[in-house]
């Protein structure tokens, strides 16, 4: 079955702009989680969506937001971009119910803010 | 959130067992230990997880101490393709939230 897909794979934006990243989970998966990965901070949890509702939220400012659609696809938005937002943004999908076993990560979107 | 601590790097000879330790002394009673690995900045790949019992699958074995404050991931016969960053993470087991540590860079050498 097809894996987790993320679009776009690479993105260059300017400070102050906003950006929207997209994640399509594995068919049948209802949970999508987002992570930010930087060399300094490592992998940090942003938020998780399950059945169109935010179920968990990490410690990020309100400029970071997300949503999930009825087909489980998810988007995350970053407004008023800062240089420090340059990172690899990863999404992961899982069934979302019962005991969660593995999560499947996508290849990521590499965002560069100049 | 409970944290994990891992050595920054380790080397292993090809064909030998790789034993990767992880400390999670503040783990909660309902938190699972998950191991993922990441190769060349691809998305992390799930390896194994456990709550309190030792676990084994086709990729690895997970040994969790009785007090659950530490665990060890064992790759029984390391190959060059196992060179990666290995993350010991904690999760509640019923949500997608994972708390990642800094990971261990495992270098498998011929």
CSV table of C-alpha atoms in Angstrom, one decimal:
chain,number,residue,atom,x,y,z
A,1,UNK,CA,0.0,0.0,0.0
A,2,UNK,CA,1.1,3.6,-0.6
A,3,UNK,CA,3.1,5.2,2.1
A,4,UNK,CA,2.7,8.6,3.7
A,5,UNK,CA,3.2,11.4,1.2
A,6,UNK,CA,4.2,15.0,1.9
A,7,UNK,CA,4.1,17.9,-0.4
A,8,UNK,CA,6.0,19.9,-1.3
A,9,UNK,CA,9.3,18.2,-0.6
A,10,UNK,CA,11.3,21.4,-0.6
A,11,UNK,CA,10.3,25.0,-0.1
A,12,UNK,CA,12.0,28.3,0.2
A,13,UNK,CA,10.2,31.2,1.8
A,14,UNK,CA,11.1,34.7,3.0
A,15,UNK,CA,10.7,36.0,6.5
A,16,UNK,CA,7.3,37.2,7.3
A,17,UNK,CA,5.6,35.0,4.7
A,18,UNK,CA,3.3,32.1,5.5
A,19,UNK,CA,3.5,28.5,4.4
A,20,UNK,CA,1.1,25.6,4.1
A,21,UNK,CA,2.4,22.0,4.1
A,22,UNK,CA,0.4,19.0,3.2
A,23,UNK,CA,0.4,15.4,4.4
A,24,UNK,CA,-1.6,12.4,3.0
A,25,UNK,CA,-1.6,9.5,5.5
A,26,UNK,CA,-1.7,5.8,4.6
A,27,UNK,CA,-5.2,4.7,3.6
A,28,UNK,CA,-7.3,3.8,6.6
A,29,UNK,CA,-5.1,5.7,9.1
A,30,UNK,CA,-7.0,8.4,11.0
A,31,UNK,CA,-4.3,9.9,13.1
A,32,UNK,CA,-1.7,12.3,11.7
A,33,UNK,CA,1.1,13.8,13.8
A,34,UNK,CA,3.5,16.6,12.8
A,35,UNK,CA,7.1,17.0,14.0
A,36,UNK,CA,9.7,19.6,13.4
A,37,UNK,CA,13.3,18.5,13.1
A,38,UNK,CA,16.3,20.9,13.4
A,39,UNK,CA,19.9,20.2,14.1
A,40,UNK,CA,19.8,22.0,17.4
A,41,UNK,CA,16.5,20.8,18.9
A,42,UNK,CA,16.1,17.5,17.2
A,43,UNK,CA,12.7,16.0,16.6
A,44,UNK,CA,10.0,18.0,18.4
A,45,UNK,CA,6.3,17.1,18.4
A,46,UNK,CA,4.0,19.8,17.0
A,47,UNK,CA,0.5,18.4,17.1
A,48,UNK,CA,-1.7,15.4,16.4
A,49,UNK,CA,-5.0,15.3,14.6
A,50,UNK,CA,-7.5,12.4,14.9
A,51,UNK,CA,-10.8,12.4,13.1
A,52,UNK,CA,-10.5,16.1,12.3
A,53,UNK,CA,-9.9,17.1,15.9
A,54,UNK,CA,-6.6,18.2,17.4
A,55,UNK,CA,-5.9,15.5,20.1
A,56,UNK,CA,-2.5,16.7,21.3
A,57,UNK,CA,-0.4,19.8,21.0
A,58,UNK,CA,3.3,20.4,21.5
A,59,UNK,CA,5.0,23.5,22.9
A,60,UNK,CA,5.1,25.7,19.8
A,61,UNK,CA,3.8,29.3,19.4
A,62,UNK,CA,0.4,30.0,17.9
A,63,UNK,CA,2.0,30.8,14.5
A,64,UNK,CA,2.0,27.0,14.0
A,65,UNK,CA,-1.4,25.6,13.3
A,66,UNK,CA,-2.9,22.6,11.6
A,67,UNK,CA,-6.1,20.9,10.5
A,68,UNK,CA,-7.3,17.6,9.3
A,69,UNK,CA,-9.9,16.9,6.6
A,70,UNK,CA,-12.6,14.2,6.5
A,71,UNK,CA,-10.4,12.1,4.3
A,72,UNK,CA,-7.7,12.2,7.0
A,73,UNK,CA,-5.4,14.4,4.9
A,74,UNK,CA,-3.8,17.0,7.1
A,75,UNK,CA,-2.2,20.4,6.5
A,76,UNK,CA,0.0,22.5,8.8
A,77,UNK,CA,0.4,26.3,8.4
A,78,UNK,CA,3.1,28.5,9.7
A,79,UNK,CA,2.4,32.2,9.6
A,80,UNK,CA,4.8,35.1,9.9
A,81,UNK,CA,7.8,32.9,9.2
A,82,UNK,CA,11.0,33.4,11.1
A,83,UNK,CA,14.6,32.3,10.2
A,84,UNK,CA,14.4,29.7,13.1
A,85,UNK,CA,11.5,28.0,11.4
A,86,UNK,CA,13.9,26.5,8.8
A,87,UNK,CA,13.6,22.8,9.4
A,88,UNK,CA,12.5,19.4,8.1
A,89,UNK,CA,8.8,19.0,8.8
A,90,UNK,CA,7.7,15.4,9.2
A,91,UNK,CA,4.3,14.0,9.4
A,92,UNK,CA,3.4,10.5,10.7
A,93,UNK,CA,0.3,8.5,10.4
A,94,UNK,CA,-1.2,5.7,12.4
A,95,UNK,CA,-4.5,4.0,12.9
A,96,UNK,CA,-5.1,6.2,15.9
A,97,UNK,CA,-7.4,3.9,17.9
A,98,UNK,CA,-6.6,1.2,20.4
A,99,UNK,CA,-3.0,0.5,21.3
A,100,UNK,CA,-0.8,2.4,18.9
A,101,UNK,CA,1.9,0.3,17.5
A,102,UNK,CA,4.1,1.8,14.8
A,103,UNK,CA,3.7,5.2,13.2
A,104,UNK,CA,4.6,5.6,9.6
A,105,UNK,CA,6.6,8.7,8.8
A,106,UNK,CA,6.6,10.6,5.5
A,107,UNK,CA,9.8,11.8,3.7
A,108,UNK,CA,9.3,15.3,5.1
A,109,UNK,CA,9.2,18.8,3.7
A,110,UNK,CA,12.4,20.8,4.0
A,111,UNK,CA,11.5,24.4,4.6
A,112,UNK,CA,14.2,27.1,4.2
A,113,UNK,CA,13.4,30.6,5.4
A,114,UNK,CA,15.6,33.4,4.1
B,1,UNK,CA,7.0,15.0,29.6
B,2,UNK,CA,9.4,12.2,30.5
B,3,UNK,CA,12.7,12.4,28.7
B,4,UNK,CA,15.1,9.8,27.3
B,5,UNK,CA,18.9,9.9,27.4
B,6,UNK,CA,21.1,8.0,24.9
B,7,UNK,CA,24.8,8.0,24.1
B,8,UNK,CA,25.6,10.4,21.3
B,9,UNK,CA,27.4,7.8,19.1
B,10,UNK,CA,28.4,4.1,19.0
B,11,UNK,CA,30.4,1.9,16.7
B,12,UNK,CA,29.7,-1.7,15.9
B,13,UNK,CA,31.5,-4.2,13.7
B,14,UNK,CA,29.5,-5.7,10.9
B,15,UNK,CA,28.0,-9.1,11.8
B,16,UNK,CA,28.2,-8.4,15.5
B,17,UNK,CA,25.3,-7.5,17.8
B,18,UNK,CA,24.7,-3.8,18.4
B,19,UNK,CA,23.4,-3.0,21.9
B,20,UNK,CA,22.0,0.5,22.1
B,21,UNK,CA,21.1,1.7,25.7
B,22,UNK,CA,18.5,4.2,26.7
B,23,UNK,CA,17.7,5.8,30.0
B,24,UNK,CA,14.1,6.9,30.8
B,25,UNK,CA,14.2,7.2,34.6
B,26,UNK,CA,11.1,9.4,34.7
B,27,UNK,CA,8.9,7.2,32.6
B,28,UNK,CA,5.2,7.1,33.6
B,29,UNK,CA,3.4,3.8,34.3
B,30,UNK,CA,1.3,4.0,31.1
B,31,UNK,CA,4.1,5.1,28.8
B,32,UNK,CA,5.5,2.7,26.2
B,33,UNK,CA,9.1,2.7,25.0
B,34,UNK,CA,9.4,3.0,21.2
B,35,UNK,CA,12.5,2.7,19.0
B,36,UNK,CA,12.8,4.4,15.6
B,37,UNK,CA,15.7,4.9,13.3
B,38,UNK,CA,16.4,7.5,10.8
B,39,UNK,CA,18.7,7.1,7.8
B,40,UNK,CA,20.0,10.0,5.7
B,41,UNK,CA,17.4,12.5,7.0
B,42,UNK,CA,14.6,10.3,5.6
B,43,UNK,CA,11.5,9.9,7.8
B,44,UNK,CA,12.1,7.8,10.9
B,45,UNK,CA,11.3,4.1,10.6
B,46,UNK,CA,9.6,2.2,13.4
B,47,UNK,CA,11.7,-0.7,14.9
B,48,UNK,CA,10.0,-2.1,18.0
B,49,UNK,CA,8.1,-1.0,21.1
B,50,UNK,CA,7.3,-2.4,24.5
B,51,UNK,CA,5.6,-1.6,27.9
B,52,UNK,CA,7.3,-3.8,30.5
B,53,UNK,CA,8.0,-7.2,28.9
B,54,UNK,CA,10.9,-7.9,26.6
B,55,UNK,CA,10.0,-7.9,22.9
B,56,UNK,CA,11.4,-9.4,19.7
B,57,UNK,CA,10.5,-9.0,16.1
B,58,UNK,CA,12.3,-9.6,12.8
B,59,UNK,CA,14.4,-6.5,13.1
B,60,UNK,CA,15.4,-6.3,16.7
B,61,UNK,CA,15.0,-7.2,20.4
B,62,UNK,CA,14.0,-4.8,23.1
B,63,UNK,CA,15.0,-5.5,26.7
B,64,UNK,CA,13.3,-3.3,29.4
B,65,UNK,CA,14.6,-3.4,33.0
B,66,UNK,CA,12.2,-4.5,35.7
B,67,UNK,CA,11.9,-1.0,37.1
B,68,UNK,CA,11.4,0.3,33.5
B,69,UNK,CA,13.9,3.1,34.0
B,70,UNK,CA,16.1,1.9,31.1
B,71,UNK,CA,16.0,-0.3,28.1
B,72,UNK,CA,18.4,-1.7,25.4
B,73,UNK,CA,17.7,-2.2,21.7
B,74,UNK,CA,19.6,-5.2,20.3
B,75,UNK,CA,20.3,-5.6,16.6
B,76,UNK,CA,21.5,-9.2,16.6
B,77,UNK,CA,23.7,-9.1,13.4
B,78,UNK,CA,24.4,-5.5,12.4
B,79,UNK,CA,25.0,-4.8,8.7
B,80,UNK,CA,26.3,-1.7,7.0
B,81,UNK,CA,22.7,-0.8,6.2
B,82,UNK,CA,21.9,-0.5,9.9
B,83,UNK,CA,24.1,2.7,10.0
B,84,UNK,CA,21.6,5.3,11.2
B,85,UNK,CA,20.5,7.5,14.0
B,86,UNK,CA,18.5,5.4,16.6
B,87,UNK,CA,15.9,7.1,18.7
B,88,UNK,CA,14.5,5.8,21.9
B,89,UNK,CA,11.1,7.5,22.4
B,90,UNK,CA,8.2,7.5,24.8
B,91,UNK,CA,4.5,7.5,24.0
B,92,UNK,CA,1.3,6.9,25.8
B,93,UNK,CA,0.4,4.1,23.5
B,94,UNK,CA,-3.0,5.5,22.6
B,95,UNK,CA,-2.1,8.8,20.9
B,96,UNK,CA,0.4,9.7,18.2
B,97,UNK,CA,2.5,12.0,20.5
B,98,UNK,CA,6.1,10.8,20.8
B,99,UNK,CA,8.8,12.5,22.8
B,100,UNK,CA,12.1,12.0,21.0
B,101,UNK,CA,15.6,12.3,22.6
B,102,UNK,CA,18.7,13.3,20.8
B,103,UNK,CA,19.3,9.8,19.5
B,104,UNK,CA,22.4,7.6,19.0
B,105,UNK,CA,24.3,7.6,15.8
B,106,UNK,CA,25.3,4.0,15.2
B,107,UNK,CA,28.1,3.5,12.7
B,108,UNK,CA,28.5,-0.1,11.5
B,109,UNK,CA,32.0,-0.7,10.3
B,110,UNK,CA,33.2,-3.5,7.9
